[in-house]
């Protein structure tokens, strides 16, 4: 009938056709035919606007929830804990990927300061190379600034800090000012006998932090000399081809000092946090370069 043809024509004209219709005609047709394209169009548009409205409403609601959490719930504050070479730097990035919170390594920050030649870097350079600890004041100051940054708003993972009971107490006091506390200490257990081999065979890509090992995870480019040792110029990052480097404190001599420091000054931190039930032991013995 005429209605069907009408419908077909309007559909063919699409919205342009519908838009040229007079208002009265539109109203007239609307009363006669529920399938009128203008009505259908308006209904579809109405649904779309409604959905969009719902979308924006939903989004602002999600924002509000996020804001509520940021304001009232404490941040997730985690700590990776273990001897040099225990696997903190290897496991940490996996947690970073999973939880999307940054890993803050005081060792990395200090190495950056040394490379940049800042005041802190000048003070830390020789102390670090020898395997001894940098003063509490310096590292506490670095961390106090760093955890205020925006990327820490949902939490962060501390790596290499605290390293003395004095540092843990300073950290607790710092967090207490905002009603926060350490939520989890992940303690990597590893057989001390494997540490020297792991640490002394370690080569690192400075830019990415990727670490290799002459025996357990050699770079593809590695060539070994007549003495059985890798030729330094052939040690290159698999991905970028940049030359790898060895940390000045990854020597047997400096490691001995680092392990002593770990045993005497760092392990007592576990006794500090254990009574709160937040220390979790993790097997760091998997045969991969730390
Ligand atoms: P490791 O492989 O020994 O765990 P890091 O990269 O964490 O090494 O640290 C390297 C060096 O940086 C340490 O031996 C020490 O000299 C210095 N350092 C890092 N973090 C701290 C800290 N929290 N307190 C004192 N010194 C630190």
Short mmCIF file of C-alpha atoms and ligand atoms in Angstrom, two decimals:
data_model
loop_
_atom_site.label_atom_id
_atom_site.label_comp_id
_atom_site.label_asym_id
_atom_site.label_seq_id
_atom_site.Cartn_x
_atom_site.Cartn_y
_atom_site.Cartn_z
CA UNK A 1 0.00 0.00 0.00
CA UNK A 2 1.02 3.65 0.05
CA UNK A 3 2.45 3.31 3.52
CA UNK A 4 4.89 0.65 2.43
CA UNK A 5 5.99 2.68 -0.58
CA UNK A 6 6.32 5.75 1.55
CA UNK A 7 8.51 3.85 3.94
CA UNK A 8 10.65 2.50 1.12
CA UNK A 9 11.15 5.92 -0.41
CA UNK A 10 12.07 7.55 2.85
CA UNK A 11 14.44 4.76 3.62
CA UNK A 12 16.08 5.29 0.25
CA UNK A 13 16.41 9.02 0.92
CA UNK A 14 17.88 8.22 4.24
CA UNK A 15 18.19 10.98 6.76
CA UNK A 16 18.39 13.65 4.09
CA UNK A 17 14.93 12.67 2.91
CA UNK A 18 13.62 12.61 6.42
CA UNK A 19 15.11 15.98 7.17
CA UNK A 20 13.31 17.64 4.25
CA UNK A 21 9.92 16.54 5.52
CA UNK A 22 7.79 19.25 7.00
CA UNK A 23 7.16 19.00 10.68
CA UNK A 24 3.44 18.69 10.32
CA UNK A 25 3.80 15.94 7.75
CA UNK A 26 6.11 14.13 10.04
CA UNK A 27 3.69 14.33 12.89
CA UNK A 28 0.89 13.18 10.61
CA UNK A 29 2.81 10.20 9.39
CA UNK A 30 3.93 9.34 12.85
CA UNK A 31 0.37 8.89 13.91
CA UNK A 32 -0.35 6.69 10.96
CA UNK A 33 2.70 4.53 10.80
CA UNK A 34 4.75 3.38 13.72
CA UNK A 35 7.50 2.20 11.40
CA UNK A 36 7.96 5.70 9.99
CA UNK A 37 11.69 6.14 9.39
CA UNK A 38 11.75 9.50 11.11
CA UNK A 39 10.31 7.94 14.21
CA UNK A 40 12.61 4.96 13.94
CA UNK A 41 15.51 7.33 13.35
CA UNK A 42 14.58 9.40 16.35
CA UNK A 43 14.23 6.28 18.43
CA UNK A 44 17.61 4.99 17.32
CA UNK A 45 19.17 8.38 17.93
CA UNK A 46 17.44 8.51 21.27
CA UNK A 47 18.89 5.15 22.22
CA UNK A 48 22.34 6.20 21.07
CA UNK A 49 22.18 9.43 23.06
CA UNK A 50 20.87 7.46 26.00
CA UNK A 51 23.73 4.98 25.69
CA UNK A 52 26.26 7.76 25.38
CA UNK A 53 24.77 9.43 28.41
CA UNK A 54 25.02 6.13 30.22
CA UNK A 55 28.61 5.79 29.08
CA UNK A 56 29.59 9.19 30.42
CA UNK A 57 27.62 8.63 33.56
CA UNK A 58 29.35 5.26 33.97
CA UNK A 59 32.75 6.78 33.38
CA UNK A 60 32.33 9.54 35.91
CA UNK A 61 31.13 6.95 38.36
CA UNK A 62 34.27 4.87 37.72
CA UNK A 63 36.36 8.00 38.22
CA UNK A 64 34.58 8.67 41.45
CA UNK A 65 35.29 5.12 42.65
CA UNK A 66 38.94 5.47 41.66
CA UNK A 67 39.12 8.76 43.53
CA UNK A 68 37.49 7.23 46.56
CA UNK A 69 40.06 4.43 46.64
CA UNK A 70 42.89 6.89 46.13
CA UNK A 71 41.62 9.00 49.01
CA UNK A 72 40.52 6.47 51.58
CA UNK A 73 42.29 3.20 50.95
CA UNK A 74 45.97 2.80 51.73
CA UNK A 75 48.36 2.21 48.86
CA UNK A 76 49.82 -1.22 48.23
CA UNK A 77 53.35 -0.94 49.54
CA UNK A 78 55.48 -3.97 48.81
CA UNK A 79 59.10 -4.80 49.37
CA UNK A 80 61.38 -7.26 47.63
CA UNK A 81 63.99 -8.52 50.00
CA UNK A 82 66.96 -10.78 49.47
CA UNK A 83 70.73 -11.14 49.24
CA UNK A 84 72.58 -9.62 46.27
CA UNK A 85 71.85 -11.99 43.38
CA UNK A 86 68.75 -13.49 45.00
CA UNK A 87 66.53 -12.49 42.09
CA UNK A 88 64.89 -9.25 43.23
CA UNK A 89 65.66 -7.50 39.99
CA UNK A 90 64.50 -10.48 37.94
CA UNK A 91 61.20 -11.18 39.70
CA UNK A 92 60.33 -7.55 40.39
CA UNK A 93 59.56 -6.56 36.78
CA UNK A 94 57.06 -9.42 36.58
CA UNK A 95 55.17 -7.98 39.53
CA UNK A 96 55.40 -4.54 37.95
CA UNK A 97 53.72 -5.88 34.80
CA UNK A 98 51.04 -7.65 36.76
CA UNK A 99 50.07 -4.90 39.20
CA UNK A 100 51.09 -1.87 37.18
CA UNK A 101 52.86 -0.22 40.10
CA UNK A 102 56.49 0.89 39.82
CA UNK A 103 59.51 -0.83 41.29
CA UNK A 104 61.75 1.63 43.08
CA UNK A 105 65.33 0.41 43.27
CA UNK A 106 67.61 2.56 45.40
CA UNK A 107 70.56 0.76 43.77
CA UNK A 108 69.39 1.87 40.30
CA UNK A 109 68.69 5.40 41.51
CA UNK A 110 72.13 5.65 43.07
CA UNK A 111 73.81 4.27 39.93
CA UNK A 112 71.95 6.91 37.91
CA UNK A 113 73.17 9.58 40.32
CA UNK A 114 76.74 8.30 39.95
CA UNK A 115 76.46 8.29 36.14
CA UNK A 116 74.98 11.81 36.16
CA UNK A 117 77.70 13.04 38.54
CA UNK A 118 75.25 14.65 41.00
CA UNK A 119 76.26 15.58 44.56
CA UNK A 120 74.68 12.37 45.83
CA UNK A 121 76.40 10.42 43.06
CA UNK A 122 79.81 11.79 44.03
CA UNK A 123 79.26 10.78 47.64
CA UNK A 124 77.99 7.31 46.71
CA UNK A 125 80.40 6.27 43.96
CA UNK A 126 83.35 4.79 45.86
CA UNK A 127 81.24 3.49 48.71
CA UNK A 128 79.11 1.53 46.25
CA UNK A 129 82.04 0.15 44.28
CA UNK A 130 83.53 -1.24 47.49
CA UNK A 131 80.30 -3.05 48.34
CA UNK A 132 79.57 -0.99 51.46
CA UNK A 133 76.28 0.76 52.22
CA UNK A 134 75.57 4.38 51.41
CA UNK A 135 74.49 6.47 54.42
CA UNK A 136 70.92 6.11 55.67
CA UNK A 137 70.23 9.84 55.27
CA UNK A 138 70.93 9.75 51.55
CA UNK A 139 68.71 6.80 50.69
CA UNK A 140 65.89 7.87 53.03
CA UNK A 141 65.86 11.28 51.32
CA UNK A 142 65.78 9.71 47.86
CA UNK A 143 62.86 7.44 48.74
CA UNK A 144 60.88 10.13 50.58
CA UNK A 145 60.89 12.21 47.38
CA UNK A 146 60.29 9.36 44.99
CA UNK A 147 57.15 7.93 46.63
CA UNK A 148 55.38 11.28 46.27
CA UNK A 149 55.47 10.99 42.47
CA UNK A 150 52.23 10.46 40.59
CA UNK A 151 53.07 6.96 39.36
CA UNK A 152 53.14 5.80 43.00
CA UNK A 153 49.52 6.77 43.65
CA UNK A 154 48.28 3.15 43.64
CA UNK A 155 51.33 1.73 45.36
CA UNK A 156 54.95 0.79 44.72
CA UNK A 157 57.51 -1.95 45.19
CA UNK A 158 60.63 -1.12 47.14
CA UNK A 159 63.78 -2.88 45.94
CA UNK A 160 66.96 -2.54 47.95
CA UNK A 161 65.33 -0.29 50.51
CA UNK A 162 65.14 -0.45 53.49
CA UNK A 163 68.52 -2.05 54.05
CA UNK A 164 69.07 -1.27 57.71
CA UNK A 165 66.71 -1.30 60.68
CA UNK A 166 67.16 2.48 60.91
CA UNK A 167 65.90 2.77 57.32
CA UNK A 168 62.86 0.57 58.09
CA UNK A 169 61.96 2.73 61.04
CA UNK A 170 62.33 5.89 58.96
CA UNK A 171 60.14 4.32 56.26
CA UNK A 172 57.45 3.32 58.77
CA UNK A 173 57.42 6.84 60.21
CA UNK A 174 57.24 8.37 56.73
CA UNK A 175 54.27 6.14 55.79
CA UNK A 176 52.53 6.69 59.13
CA UNK A 177 52.18 10.41 58.37
CA UNK A 178 49.65 9.44 55.67
CA UNK A 179 48.10 6.55 57.62
CA UNK A 180 49.96 3.98 55.57
CA UNK A 181 52.18 1.00 56.27
CA UNK A 182 54.13 -1.68 54.43
CA UNK A 183 51.66 -4.30 53.19
CA UNK A 184 53.95 -7.11 52.05
CA UNK A 185 57.58 -8.14 52.32
CA UNK A 186 58.61 -10.71 49.72
CA UNK A 187 61.72 -12.40 51.02
CA UNK A 188 63.73 -14.35 48.44
CA UNK A 189 65.46 -17.36 49.94
CA UNK A 190 68.45 -18.55 48.04
CA UNK A 191 71.40 -20.80 48.75
CA UNK A 192 74.35 -18.46 49.46
CA UNK A 193 76.62 -20.87 47.57
CA UNK A 194 75.02 -19.93 44.24
CA UNK A 195 75.21 -16.18 44.78
CA UNK A 196 78.85 -15.68 43.85
CA UNK A 197 78.46 -17.48 40.55
CA UNK A 198 75.28 -15.59 39.77
CA UNK A 199 76.62 -12.15 40.65
CA UNK A 200 80.10 -12.45 39.20
CA UNK A 201 78.80 -13.78 35.87
CA UNK A 202 76.23 -11.02 35.49
CA UNK A 203 76.21 -8.54 32.60
CA UNK A 204 73.61 -5.79 32.32
CA UNK A 205 72.07 -3.64 29.62
CA UNK A 206 72.17 -0.20 31.15
CA UNK A 207 69.18 1.31 29.32
CA UNK A 208 66.66 -1.49 29.90
CA UNK A 209 68.06 -3.13 33.02
CA UNK A 210 67.96 -6.54 31.23
CA UNK A 211 70.46 -8.82 32.84
CA UNK A 212 72.41 -11.66 31.29
CA UNK A 213 74.71 -14.31 32.67
CA UNK A 214 77.76 -15.81 31.01
CA UNK A 215 76.63 -19.31 31.93
CA UNK A 216 72.89 -19.28 32.64
CA UNK A 217 71.57 -16.66 30.20
CA UNK A 218 74.30 -15.64 27.78
CA UNK A 219 73.63 -12.95 25.18
CA UNK A 220 73.43 -14.34 21.62
CA UNK A 221 76.50 -12.32 20.62
CA UNK A 222 78.85 -13.76 23.29
CA UNK A 223 82.20 -15.16 22.14
CA UNK A 224 84.56 -16.88 24.54
CA UNK A 225 88.34 -16.25 24.44
CA UNK A 226 91.21 -18.74 24.85
CA UNK A 227 91.16 -18.19 28.61
CA UNK A 228 87.57 -19.49 28.70
CA UNK A 229 86.28 -16.03 29.64
CA UNK A 230 83.81 -14.04 27.51
CA UNK A 231 85.36 -11.37 25.28
CA UNK A 232 83.93 -8.09 26.66
CA UNK A 233 83.43 -6.49 23.22
CA UNK A 234 81.19 -9.38 22.19
CA UNK A 235 78.81 -8.90 25.12
CA UNK A 236 75.81 -7.14 23.57
CA UNK A 237 72.12 -6.78 24.34
CA UNK A 238 70.01 -9.25 22.34
CA UNK A 239 67.44 -6.63 21.45
CA UNK A 240 69.29 -3.33 20.98
CA UNK A 241 72.83 -4.59 20.33
CA UNK A 242 74.14 -2.08 22.90
CA UNK A 243 77.28 -3.09 24.79
CA UNK A 244 76.56 -4.74 28.12
CA UNK A 245 78.38 -3.72 31.27
CA UNK A 246 79.39 -5.33 34.54
CA UNK A 247 78.68 -3.53 37.78
CA UNK A 248 81.89 -2.45 39.53
CA UNK A 249 80.62 -4.13 42.70
CA UNK A 250 79.91 -7.48 41.01
CA UNK A 251 83.33 -8.82 41.97
CA UNK A 252 84.07 -11.60 44.45
CA UNK A 253 85.72 -9.11 46.79
CA UNK A 254 82.90 -6.52 46.84
CA UNK A 255 80.33 -9.30 47.00
CA UNK A 256 81.85 -10.58 50.23
CA UNK A 257 81.30 -7.16 51.76
CA UNK A 258 77.78 -6.91 50.36
CA UNK A 259 76.88 -10.31 51.81
CA UNK A 260 78.29 -9.36 55.21
CA UNK A 261 76.23 -6.17 55.14
CA UNK A 262 73.19 -8.13 54.13
CA UNK A 263 73.57 -10.62 56.96
CA UNK A 264 74.41 -8.13 59.67
CA UNK A 265 72.41 -5.06 58.74
CA UNK A 266 69.62 -6.12 56.39
CA UNK A 267 68.36 -9.49 57.63
CA UNK A 268 67.35 -8.00 61.03
CA UNK A 269 64.69 -6.06 59.09
CA UNK A 270 62.77 -9.32 58.73
CA UNK A 271 62.48 -9.52 62.52
CA UNK A 272 61.16 -5.98 62.44
CA UNK A 273 58.32 -6.83 60.02
CA UNK A 274 57.64 -10.51 60.85
CA UNK A 275 55.44 -9.85 63.91
CA UNK A 276 53.00 -8.00 61.62
CA UNK A 277 52.48 -11.17 59.59
CA UNK A 278 53.46 -9.52 56.32
CA UNK A 279 56.64 -11.44 55.50
CA UNK A 280 56.25 -14.01 52.74
CA UNK A 281 59.14 -16.31 51.80
CA UNK A 282 59.74 -17.01 48.13
CA UNK A 283 62.07 -19.61 46.67
CA UNK A 284 64.68 -17.69 44.70
CA UNK A 285 66.59 -20.82 43.83
CA UNK A 286 65.44 -21.20 40.22
CA UNK A 287 68.49 -21.46 37.96
CA UNK A 288 68.22 -18.12 36.19
CA UNK A 289 70.65 -15.19 36.31
CA UNK A 290 69.68 -12.65 38.97
P1 LIG B 1 72.39 -5.63 45.29
O1 LIG B 1 72.61 -6.39 44.03
O2 LIG B 1 73.59 -5.73 46.18
O3 LIG B 1 71.12 -5.92 45.97
P2 LIG B 1 71.65 -2.81 44.72
O4 LIG B 1 71.61 -2.50 43.28
O5 LIG B 1 70.37 -2.89 45.45
O6 LIG B 1 72.49 -4.14 44.85
O7 LIG B 1 72.60 -1.76 45.46
C1 LIG B 1 73.91 -1.51 45.05
C2 LIG B 1 74.64 -0.66 46.07
O8 LIG B 1 73.96 0.58 46.23
C3 LIG B 1 74.70 -1.24 47.47
O9 LIG B 1 75.76 -2.15 47.63
C4 LIG B 1 74.91 0.03 48.30
O10 LIG B 1 76.21 0.52 48.20
C5 LIG B 1 74.01 1.01 47.59
N1 LIG B 1 72.63 0.99 48.14
C6 LIG B 1 71.50 0.65 47.47
N2 LIG B 1 70.42 0.73 48.28
C7 LIG B 1 70.87 1.12 49.49
C8 LIG B 1 70.25 1.36 50.74
N3 LIG B 1 68.94 1.22 50.92
N4 LIG B 1 71.03 1.76 51.77
C9 LIG B 1 72.36 1.91 51.62
N5 LIG B 1 73.01 1.68 50.47
C10 LIG B 1 72.29 1.29 49.41
#
